[in-house]
Amino acid sequence: MSEAAECLVEVTRGAVVESRHRVHAAVVDADGRLRAYAGDPDLVTFFRSAAKPLQALPLVEDGAYDRYGLSLEELALCCGSHSGSAEHVRVATRILEKAAVTTEDLACGAHAPGDSAERRRLEEARLEPGRVHNNCSGKHAGMMMLARARGWEPADYHRPEHPVQQRMLSEVARWSQVPSEAIGVATDGCGVVCFALPLRHMALSFAGLAAAVRAGDRGPATVFEAMTTYPTMVAGEGRICTELMRQAAGRLFAKVGAEGVYCVGVPGAELGIALKVEDGAARAVAPAILGILRELDLISEDDFGALHDHAYPELRNTRGEPVGQLRPAIALQVPDA
Amino acid sequence: MSEAAECLVEVTRGAVVESRHRVHAAVVDADGRLRAYAGDPDLVTFFRSAAKPLQALPLVEDGAYDRYGLSLEELALCCGSHSGSAEHVRVATRILEKAAVTTEDLACGAHAPGDSAERRRLEEARLEPGRVHNNCSGKHAGMMMLARARGWEPADYHRPEHPVQQRMLSEVARWSQVPSEAIGVATDGCGVVCFALPLRHMALSFAGLAAAVRAGDRGPATVFEAMTTYPTMVAGEGRICTELMRQAAGRLFAKVGAEGVYCVGVPGAELGIALKVEDGAARAVAPAILGILRELDLISEDDFGALHDHAYPELRNTRGEPVGQLRPAIALQVPDA
């Protein structure tokens, strides 16, 4: 494999590049072939929340979706890192009710919602944010529903030894084609298990899922339909996952992960893409994935244009003056034959 | 010059390195000799607020310090990126009064103070933060005082063409030994001019200042005495500049800049150090500078131990559980003779 050229997101101030984010990426097809890459496609890092679409599959496959009458909108929230808006909270609460558990049973910690209206509402009412505002509350609610469906006690569902977390690990192993015992585990931001594996295998997971969607397999097709029909449940207004899936209108599914991870699956091309901003910066993720999708001709110029403010976010100072921007400087490599 | 080894701040989660921050650094003596480096010592980036000690020098050298009876504590705030605590606001307000201007004359924008007590006080009183809370309000107040002392109209002091900003540029050129016309300029976070130059020359500025402190030159010695006597004015409780200078007890002066810049001057060794976290991450700055200072034997094991929580910051999740840490992985190079 040839030495990789630099794949960057540049941060400008005036006419100078002030900071640089390096991007590692793997583009893989459903047969596991590396079709393009940047940096080190075998970089091992955590899947973080980009694994959520895989983690939602057992809800459909193990019968919870049918048994508890989960809606597509609710399933989308289980795949999401939501903004904690009033609507997100409402949908999360419905999932909890269907699983016959309460917000008190959520193992995730509370944090201030990303949604500014809900944050302001809480501040003005002098209320503290609750666990249900945690961006992962949909996933957590789904995990307890899975426990119910499988006849497992929901208590301690977040612990690595709980069968829910073991089921998550086996699903990640299945799609990534990395044996369970070779997947690194640690504690995620919300308290459940997160998974470390090479970027190439994260991309393979999304490629396999994309191919299964194309083939019409029920689990993947349902998760895909949920995410692409209700993209606001996967993130929130103005955020990249929501805006990208809305713009792409069913041609791809996409999920961000903390510390600079992003994964995309493209059913039509049976491709999966996984990227890691080396330093973990959230600000570089949208420019990176949009630059890569354009480089691969997986989004049109029109779609890229509509998402311009995500590809080239403007930086403003405390006076509100524009002082610079982020911009993708993407150079994907093609592996030697 | 040999190919630089990687100089990193690693971000761990469990047993895995999840993210990596690359660090560029230059260690320069007062004669301009590069004594050690990491990455690209000639990397051009913005000095940002690490230039503030240089920008405070004209206050002493041009007579404002004497004429308006500025105290050492107030001078330290002019060198600082403060936390906007009640005490910082009090000192900034005194400088404004001595310069016969008001908070309304400040050109910096308002932002929420870093100081949690002051932030809570504002929230509870339902008050918006003011311009005086801006971390740069001391520098701005000093700039207006400089204008008064020089007989320039303070209005529009933040504009590039104003003599105050021209005076700042000439001072940066003087100490960095980069001609004014070769210094890149752009707009800083607070609205004044910021300066782009190679890291090596930022380090030279601090080395020259360190040598001048050692020689007892009045301007540099006064700024040094201010910063090291009132380190809380330079940043705030719990922050790296304050804690490092407090611990080093007069053996060095240190200043952070936005987007991952840090500079240190060591009068005893007549050395200057400048580093840039390539991606601009603030979280990596303290581990990077402490790792470099230890590598150079410029702080003792005891001092390093006392600053352990800055060198190895713990990462906690939304449940409050420790999930990982940052850690320096410093490999400085020595230039070929």
XYZ file of C-alpha atoms in Angstrom:
674
model
C 0.000 0.000 0.000
C 1.436 3.373 -0.926
C 2.236 5.987 1.671
C -0.936 7.914 2.357
C -1.124 11.570 1.411
C -2.479 13.877 4.072
C -6.210 14.050 4.461
C -7.068 17.124 6.467
C -9.685 19.455 7.703
C -8.036 22.866 7.813
C -8.980 25.667 10.172
C -8.297 29.091 8.705
C -8.056 32.504 10.340
C -7.823 35.273 7.782
C -5.464 34.045 5.070
C -3.554 31.609 7.321
C -4.248 27.954 8.152
C -4.185 28.157 11.931
C -4.907 24.521 12.887
C -5.153 21.177 11.123
C -7.215 18.062 11.845
C -5.858 14.823 10.366
C -8.439 12.360 9.125
C -8.128 8.580 8.838
C -10.725 6.825 6.729
C -11.631 3.490 5.187
C -14.046 2.936 2.302
C -14.982 -0.742 2.073
C -17.388 -2.765 -0.034
C -19.640 -5.553 1.215
C -17.028 -8.148 0.260
C -14.563 -6.497 2.603
C -12.409 -4.972 -0.128
C -10.764 -1.657 0.751
C -11.779 0.621 -2.104
C -10.200 3.842 -0.872
C -8.593 5.154 2.282
C -6.926 8.066 3.987
C -4.214 7.909 6.618
C -4.338 4.546 8.370
C -7.461 2.523 7.446
C -6.482 -0.037 10.091
C -6.384 2.514 12.881
C -7.969 1.018 15.989
C -10.298 3.348 17.818
C -13.711 3.283 19.433
C -16.864 2.947 17.330
C -18.681 5.033 19.971
C -22.201 6.060 18.938
C -21.586 5.282 15.276
C -22.318 1.692 16.356
C -25.898 2.598 17.319
C -27.520 1.403 14.061
C -25.959 -2.042 14.718
C -27.006 -1.864 18.363
C -30.615 -1.187 17.315
C -30.809 -4.246 15.049
C -31.509 -6.742 17.857
C -34.649 -4.772 18.700
C -36.068 -5.905 15.361
C -34.291 -9.240 15.093
C -35.023 -10.417 18.628
C -38.715 -9.485 18.460
C -38.942 -6.397 20.690
C -39.978 -4.167 17.783
C -43.042 -6.303 17.024
C -43.916 -7.320 20.563
C -43.943 -3.803 22.033
C -45.291 -2.075 18.933
C -42.235 0.160 18.549
C -42.786 2.805 15.863
C -40.243 3.665 13.167
C -39.827 7.065 14.798
C -39.027 5.435 18.139
C -36.632 2.970 16.484
C -34.854 5.927 14.847
C -34.321 7.465 18.297
C -32.740 4.164 19.455
C -30.203 4.665 16.608
C -29.673 8.295 17.522
C -27.490 10.681 19.468
C -30.274 13.164 19.876
C -30.241 16.818 20.872
C -32.531 16.420 23.887
C -35.261 18.580 22.368
C -38.776 18.436 23.791
C -39.730 16.143 20.890
C -36.765 13.808 21.512
C -37.710 13.622 25.182
C -41.315 12.850 24.255
C -40.291 9.972 21.956
C -37.791 8.580 24.488
C -40.475 8.651 27.158
C -42.831 6.660 24.911
C -40.176 3.958 24.428
C -39.657 3.773 28.188
C -43.413 3.408 28.692
C -43.645 0.619 26.126
C -40.786 -1.157 27.911
C -42.557 -0.632 31.261
C -39.596 1.193 32.772
C -39.091 4.797 33.870
C -36.563 7.560 33.420
C -35.229 6.535 36.834
C -34.211 3.197 35.329
C -31.984 4.901 32.745
C -28.311 4.260 33.501
C -27.047 7.207 31.454
C -26.039 10.369 33.275
C -27.788 13.700 32.843
C -26.289 16.415 30.691
C -27.583 19.720 29.347
C -29.451 19.181 26.074
C -27.855 20.342 22.836
C -31.225 21.722 21.730
C -31.174 25.419 22.590
C -34.942 25.786 23.066
C -35.071 22.940 25.591
C -31.921 24.200 27.326
C -33.475 27.650 27.648
C -36.756 26.163 28.883
C -34.922 24.260 31.626
C -32.882 27.328 32.608
C -35.899 29.570 32.760
C -37.862 27.043 34.813
C -34.714 26.519 36.941
C -34.904 22.796 36.239
C -31.913 20.484 36.013
C -31.623 18.357 32.851
C -32.634 14.735 33.422
C -31.202 11.409 32.262
C -33.807 11.408 29.516
C -32.045 14.449 28.042
C -28.858 12.411 27.608
C -28.229 12.125 23.871
C -28.140 8.318 24.290
C -31.470 7.977 26.142
C -33.148 6.384 23.107
C -30.455 3.708 22.900
C -30.725 3.084 26.636
C -34.520 2.835 26.491
C -34.159 0.377 23.610
C -31.667 -1.686 25.590
C -34.165 -2.081 28.426
C -36.889 -2.969 25.922
C -34.576 -5.619 24.445
C -34.029 -7.015 27.936
C -37.812 -7.245 28.443
C -38.290 -8.959 25.073
C -35.587 -11.492 25.832
C -36.806 -12.135 29.368
C -33.731 -10.627 30.974
C -33.972 -8.456 34.088
C -33.477 -4.826 32.858
C -31.603 -3.831 36.047
C -27.879 -3.264 35.497
C -28.421 -3.488 31.735
C -25.425 -1.173 31.256
C -22.877 -3.500 32.850
C -20.476 -5.367 30.544
C -21.557 -8.761 31.928
C -25.292 -8.118 31.414
C -26.757 -10.168 28.527
C -27.876 -6.946 26.780
C -24.271 -5.760 26.503
C -23.134 -9.238 25.461
C -25.823 -9.153 22.755
C -24.498 -5.755 21.578
C -20.967 -7.142 21.402
C -22.085 -10.155 19.372
C -23.948 -7.893 16.904
C -20.888 -5.667 16.445
C -18.729 -8.774 15.970
C -21.195 -10.195 13.430
C -21.241 -7.144 11.160
C -17.647 -6.004 11.611
C -16.301 -9.550 11.171
C -13.977 -8.995 14.105
C -14.208 -11.835 16.656
C -15.803 -10.720 19.941
C -12.639 -11.548 21.856
C -10.599 -9.252 19.562
C -12.887 -6.251 20.085
C -11.631 -3.855 22.744
C -14.183 -2.743 25.291
C -14.348 0.269 27.561
C -16.968 2.524 29.129
C -18.771 4.961 26.858
C -19.819 8.495 27.740
C -23.270 7.226 28.728
C -22.022 4.323 30.856
C -22.597 1.330 28.556
C -19.937 -0.707 26.772
C -18.206 0.800 23.727
C -16.181 -1.102 21.182
C -12.658 -0.635 19.787
C -11.874 -2.071 16.354
C -10.075 -1.054 13.157
C -11.730 1.641 11.017
C -11.719 -0.796 8.098
C -14.018 -3.095 10.056
C -16.340 -0.285 11.110
C -16.651 0.514 7.407
C -17.279 -3.179 6.685
C -20.127 -3.163 9.223
C -21.815 -0.323 7.387
C -21.116 -1.913 3.980
C -22.671 -5.194 5.143
C -25.643 -3.363 6.563
C -25.963 -1.405 3.295
C -25.949 -4.627 1.269
C -28.528 -6.175 3.603
C -30.719 -3.101 3.199
C -30.444 -3.433 -0.568
C -31.330 -7.128 -0.305
C -34.373 -6.219 1.765
C -33.414 -8.139 4.907
C -36.008 -7.152 7.472
C -33.799 -6.017 10.389
C -31.429 -3.805 8.402
C -34.220 -2.565 6.105
C -36.327 -1.530 9.108
C -33.452 0.280 10.825
C -32.625 1.983 7.525
C -36.225 3.028 6.968
C -36.416 4.375 10.514
C -33.215 6.448 10.215
C -33.970 7.859 6.775
C -37.675 8.529 7.445
C -37.021 10.219 10.812
C -33.560 11.781 10.489
C -34.343 14.355 13.182
C -34.573 11.474 15.679
C -31.006 10.396 14.783
C -29.520 13.782 15.739
C -31.542 17.024 15.590
C -32.237 20.133 13.565
C -29.115 21.641 12.055
C -26.902 18.667 12.849
C -24.943 16.800 10.216
C -26.572 13.329 10.479
C -30.037 14.828 10.186
C -29.204 17.264 7.413
C -27.150 14.755 5.405
C -29.810 12.025 5.502
C -32.569 14.528 4.771
C -30.647 15.856 1.774
C -29.637 12.408 0.498
C -33.299 11.331 0.683
C -32.868 7.602 1.232
C -29.630 7.067 -0.646
C -27.503 6.628 2.502
C -27.604 6.288 6.260
C -25.137 8.088 8.475
C -24.167 8.189 12.141
C -21.724 10.272 14.130
C -19.736 8.993 17.102
C -18.012 10.943 19.855
C -14.295 11.758 19.554
C -14.476 12.415 15.820
C -15.981 9.217 14.404
C -18.374 9.109 11.447
C -19.830 6.181 9.514
C -21.950 6.090 6.382
C -23.605 3.203 4.562
C -24.656 3.478 0.921
C -27.102 0.702 -0.040
C -27.055 1.470 -3.785
C -23.288 1.074 -3.978
C -23.073 -1.501 -1.158
C -20.334 0.650 0.389
C -19.434 1.524 3.943
C -17.315 4.474 5.027
C -15.730 4.988 8.430
C -13.617 7.963 9.404
C -11.824 9.124 12.503
C -10.639 12.661 13.114
C -7.336 11.679 14.708
C -7.578 14.184 17.542
C -11.246 13.555 18.267
C -12.480 17.045 17.338
C -16.230 17.171 16.731
C -15.906 20.370 14.698
C -13.977 18.585 11.926
C -16.376 15.682 11.406
C -18.900 17.258 9.032
C -16.269 18.853 6.747
C -14.427 15.494 6.678
C -17.377 13.263 5.772
C -18.792 15.727 3.237
C -15.371 16.106 1.610
C -15.021 12.325 1.402
C -18.539 11.774 0.033
C -17.907 14.376 -2.648
C -14.484 12.922 -3.488
C -16.184 9.533 -3.976
C -19.033 11.070 -6.028
C -21.477 9.653 -3.488
C -23.295 12.943 -3.149
C -24.157 15.271 -5.968
C -22.813 18.769 -6.374
C -26.320 20.014 -5.600
C -26.473 18.056 -2.340
C -22.971 19.209 -1.429
C -23.999 22.776 -2.190
C -27.065 22.471 0.023
C -24.789 21.253 2.846
C -22.156 23.952 2.244
C -22.391 25.401 5.749
C -21.582 21.955 7.193
C -18.628 21.424 4.824
C -17.268 24.943 5.377
C -18.421 26.046 8.846
C -17.764 29.709 9.495
C -15.879 30.713 12.649
C -16.965 33.898 14.394
C -15.345 35.717 17.287
C -16.890 37.152 20.465
C -17.855 40.275 18.503
C -19.766 38.146 16.023
C -17.315 38.894 13.230
C -16.405 36.127 10.771
C -12.710 35.352 11.385
C -12.152 32.082 9.531
C -13.631 28.762 8.561
C -13.125 25.019 8.496
C -12.613 23.407 5.102
C -12.046 19.863 3.871
C -8.712 19.131 2.165
C -9.382 15.539 1.241
C -6.923 13.295 -0.577
C -8.186 9.707 -0.674
C -5.797 6.963 -1.728
C -6.658 3.912 -3.818
C -4.947 0.735 -2.606
C -2.400 -0.900 -4.897
C -4.054 -3.719 -6.832
C 17.712 18.273 10.553
C 16.592 14.717 11.236
C 13.023 13.588 10.659
C 11.061 14.427 13.755
C 9.675 11.635 15.881
C 6.071 11.995 16.929
C 5.354 14.222 19.851
C 1.870 13.489 21.095
C -0.704 13.973 23.735
C -2.647 10.721 23.845
C -6.272 10.374 24.892
C -7.017 6.998 26.409
C -10.321 5.233 27.047
C -9.846 2.089 29.093
C -6.735 0.356 27.719
C -6.992 1.891 24.223
C -5.575 5.166 22.863
C -8.759 6.642 21.393
C -7.448 9.975 20.010
C -4.099 11.646 19.466
C -3.023 15.290 19.474
C 0.169 16.069 17.555
C 2.411 18.720 19.061
C 4.868 20.999 17.273
C 7.394 22.789 19.448
C 10.510 24.944 19.332
C 12.969 25.467 22.198
C 15.209 28.435 21.435
C 17.916 30.311 23.332
C 18.345 34.066 23.449
C 20.860 33.908 20.590
C 18.188 32.346 18.382
C 19.694 28.862 18.393
C 17.180 26.028 18.148
C 18.058 23.811 21.111
C 15.312 21.218 20.748
C 12.135 20.753 18.756
C 9.189 18.526 18.004
C 7.370 18.193 14.698
C 7.923 21.340 12.647
C 9.599 24.135 14.643
C 9.046 26.468 11.678
C 5.293 25.892 11.607
C 3.532 29.205 10.998
C 0.483 29.760 13.176
C -1.048 32.503 15.255
C 0.585 33.664 18.476
C -2.912 34.439 19.811
C -2.977 35.352 23.518
C 0.492 33.931 24.133
C 1.671 37.286 22.736
C 0.067 39.178 25.636
C 3.261 39.524 27.727
C 4.866 41.235 24.701
C 1.746 43.329 24.174
C 1.902 44.521 27.798
C 5.510 45.728 27.526
C 4.644 49.086 25.882
C 2.555 49.932 28.950
C 5.811 50.078 30.923
C 8.115 51.202 28.127
C 5.894 53.994 26.813
C 5.190 55.434 30.259
C 1.559 54.424 30.916
C 2.509 52.243 33.875
C 4.124 55.151 35.706
C 1.797 57.901 34.549
C -1.453 56.167 35.532
C -0.065 54.418 38.622
C -0.819 50.942 37.293
C -0.240 48.279 39.958
C 1.633 45.034 39.350
C -1.642 43.176 39.827
C -3.312 45.287 37.149
C -0.346 44.833 34.796
C -0.614 41.060 35.305
C -4.256 41.207 34.170
C -3.133 43.041 31.011
C -0.914 39.980 30.312
C -3.731 37.579 31.099
C -6.527 35.517 29.596
C -8.530 35.652 32.777
C -11.472 33.566 33.943
C -13.850 36.484 34.418
C -14.110 35.943 38.163
C -15.461 38.718 40.370
C -11.865 39.575 41.286
C -10.763 39.714 37.644
C -13.696 42.004 36.857
C -12.770 44.224 39.799
C -9.160 44.584 38.635
C -10.187 45.171 35.004
C -12.602 47.872 36.131
C -9.806 49.624 38.065
C -7.621 49.718 34.942
C -10.501 51.176 32.945
C -10.990 53.844 35.617
C -7.308 54.759 35.617
C -7.479 55.079 31.821
C -10.622 57.233 32.131
C -12.670 54.917 29.924
C -15.634 52.623 30.667
C -16.679 49.059 30.002
C -18.736 50.465 27.115
C -15.481 51.503 25.448
C -14.220 47.899 25.427
C -14.172 46.517 21.880
C -14.131 42.870 22.958
C -17.374 40.901 22.793
C -19.118 39.472 25.838
C -18.834 35.791 26.670
C -19.800 33.712 29.695
C -16.991 33.744 32.276
C -14.936 30.597 32.785
C -15.118 31.151 36.531
C -17.969 28.965 37.785
C -18.861 31.137 40.788
C -19.253 34.251 38.632
C -21.139 32.302 35.969
C -23.545 31.011 38.619
C -23.944 34.479 40.105
C -24.887 35.897 36.692
C -27.300 33.039 36.011
C -28.987 33.354 39.379
C -29.308 37.117 39.019
C -30.484 36.562 35.405
C -27.750 38.906 34.213
C -25.974 38.641 30.887
C -22.160 38.556 30.969
C -20.589 41.858 29.961
C -17.591 42.789 27.824
C -15.580 43.121 31.020
C -16.019 39.352 31.517
C -14.225 38.696 28.230
C -10.969 36.896 29.069
C -9.084 39.619 27.183
C -10.652 42.614 28.975
C -7.400 43.346 30.845
C -5.456 43.520 27.591
C -8.124 45.733 26.046
C -8.171 48.061 29.063
C -4.375 48.262 28.846
C -4.559 49.084 25.142
C -6.815 52.061 25.867
C -4.484 53.155 28.667
C -1.565 52.967 26.223
C -3.510 55.151 23.793
C -4.088 57.737 26.549
C -0.400 57.716 27.525
C 0.685 58.197 23.939
C -1.876 60.902 23.236
C -3.821 58.763 20.753
C -7.623 58.777 20.676
C -8.726 55.489 22.345
C -11.725 55.109 19.994
C -11.321 52.295 17.464
C -8.199 51.110 19.309
C -8.927 47.568 18.078
C -8.652 48.371 14.368
C -5.491 47.243 12.524
C -4.710 50.789 11.382
C -4.976 52.309 14.893
C -1.558 53.307 16.302
C -2.139 51.003 19.307
C -2.324 47.956 17.037
C 0.650 49.207 15.022
C 2.567 49.550 18.296
C 1.631 45.934 19.182
C 2.880 44.743 15.805
C 6.186 46.561 16.196
C 6.690 45.038 19.648
C 6.016 41.521 18.346
C 8.400 42.175 15.427
C 11.075 43.478 17.810
C 11.108 40.435 20.082
C 10.371 37.750 17.495
C 12.914 39.185 15.044
C 10.416 38.740 12.243
C 10.002 41.940 10.186
C 6.577 43.545 10.632
C 5.758 43.090 6.977
C 6.430 39.329 7.234
C 4.070 38.839 10.179
C 0.633 37.610 9.152
C -2.278 39.474 10.684
C -5.908 38.482 11.235
C -8.689 39.150 13.707
C -8.429 37.547 17.132
C -11.307 36.130 19.160
C -11.642 39.437 20.997
C -11.543 41.615 17.874
C -7.999 43.012 17.961
C -5.149 42.071 15.631
C -3.430 38.699 16.106
C -0.097 37.714 14.648
C 1.042 34.719 12.561
C 4.719 33.756 12.668
C 6.853 30.609 12.932
C 6.878 28.798 16.292
C 10.656 29.193 16.378
C 10.229 32.961 16.460
C 7.536 32.855 19.126
C 10.040 30.883 21.208
C 12.740 33.456 20.399
C 10.443 36.219 21.693
C 10.126 34.453 25.017
C 13.867 33.658 25.117
C 14.720 37.300 24.483
C 12.249 38.420 27.116
C 13.726 35.843 29.528
C 17.253 37.148 28.908
C 16.065 40.732 29.389
C 14.420 39.732 32.675
C 17.684 38.150 33.778
C 19.560 41.306 32.781
C 17.116 43.371 34.840
C 15.769 45.504 31.959
C 12.926 47.456 33.468
C 10.070 46.659 31.034
C 10.563 42.899 30.851
C 11.470 42.662 34.566
C 8.272 44.518 35.528
C 6.047 42.336 33.328
C 7.788 39.242 34.706
C 7.343 40.399 38.294
C 3.662 41.133 37.620
C 2.958 37.729 36.053
C 4.842 35.698 38.641
C 3.611 37.697 41.658
C -0.049 37.642 40.527
C -0.409 34.418 38.549
C -4.163 34.280 39.236
C -4.497 37.478 37.178
C -2.867 35.737 34.178
C -5.491 32.963 34.068
C -7.431 31.867 37.166
C -7.684 29.271 39.907
C -7.088 25.752 38.645
C -5.808 26.830 35.235
C -2.416 25.816 33.889
C -0.739 29.255 33.579
C -1.673 30.132 37.146
C -0.787 26.765 38.639
C 2.466 26.404 36.687
C 3.777 29.869 37.596
C 2.667 29.456 41.208
C 4.469 26.112 41.433
C 7.599 27.323 39.616
C 7.766 30.280 42.029
C 9.556 32.826 39.859
C 11.666 30.470 37.757
C 9.551 30.904 34.588
C 6.684 32.843 33.025
C 4.049 31.136 30.931
C 1.114 32.084 28.736
C -1.507 30.102 26.876
C -3.003 31.101 23.542
C -6.220 29.954 21.896
C -6.134 27.102 19.368
C -3.523 25.120 21.286
C -0.634 27.570 21.679
C 1.599 27.772 24.740
C 4.766 29.765 25.408
C 7.183 29.709 28.332
C 10.197 31.857 29.134
C 12.902 30.705 31.555
C 15.094 33.613 32.693
C 17.682 31.430 34.476
C 18.370 29.408 31.332
C 17.613 32.287 28.918
C 15.336 29.883 27.038
C 12.029 30.294 25.275
C 9.595 27.515 24.418
C 6.667 27.723 21.997
C 4.322 24.869 21.219
C 1.276 24.390 19.036
C -1.171 21.539 19.377
C -1.614 20.976 15.650
C -5.384 20.638 15.807
C -5.906 23.531 18.220
C -7.299 21.448 21.101
C -7.190 23.294 24.411
C -7.388 20.023 26.353
C -3.942 18.917 25.124
C -2.033 22.082 26.000
C -1.249 21.444 29.674
C -0.112 17.819 29.152
C 2.055 19.003 26.236
C 3.848 21.869 28.013
C 4.334 19.901 31.225
C 5.705 16.935 29.291
C 8.109 19.215 27.428
C 9.250 21.059 30.574
C 9.939 17.739 32.272
C 11.768 16.377 29.206
C 13.993 19.478 29.303
C 14.513 19.211 33.082
C 13.094 22.709 33.419
C 10.740 21.662 36.183
C 11.596 19.350 39.034
C 9.994 15.990 39.649
C 8.340 17.538 42.706
C 6.842 20.367 40.670
C 5.718 17.931 37.992
C 4.156 15.769 40.675
C 2.292 18.736 42.129
C 0.920 19.464 38.643
C 0.052 15.809 37.943
C -3.646 16.492 37.353
C -2.729 18.991 34.627
C -0.265 16.604 32.954
C -2.662 13.637 33.162
C -6.205 15.066 33.195
C -8.806 12.461 34.001
C -11.773 12.031 31.672
C -15.139 11.251 33.247
C -18.399 10.311 31.570
C -21.928 11.624 32.182
C -22.253 9.191 35.110
C -19.157 10.692 36.710
C -17.140 7.527 36.158
C -13.459 7.811 35.197
C -13.201 6.449 31.644
C -9.766 7.554 30.494
C -7.159 10.271 30.637
C -4.878 12.516 28.624
C -1.164 11.853 28.856
C 1.960 13.403 27.339
C 4.033 11.218 25.014
C 6.832 13.667 24.354
C 9.814 12.972 22.115
C 11.893 16.115 21.598
C 14.549 16.129 18.899
C 17.942 17.808 19.093
C 18.976 19.517 15.839
C 22.013 18.157 14.017
C 25.064 20.231 14.889
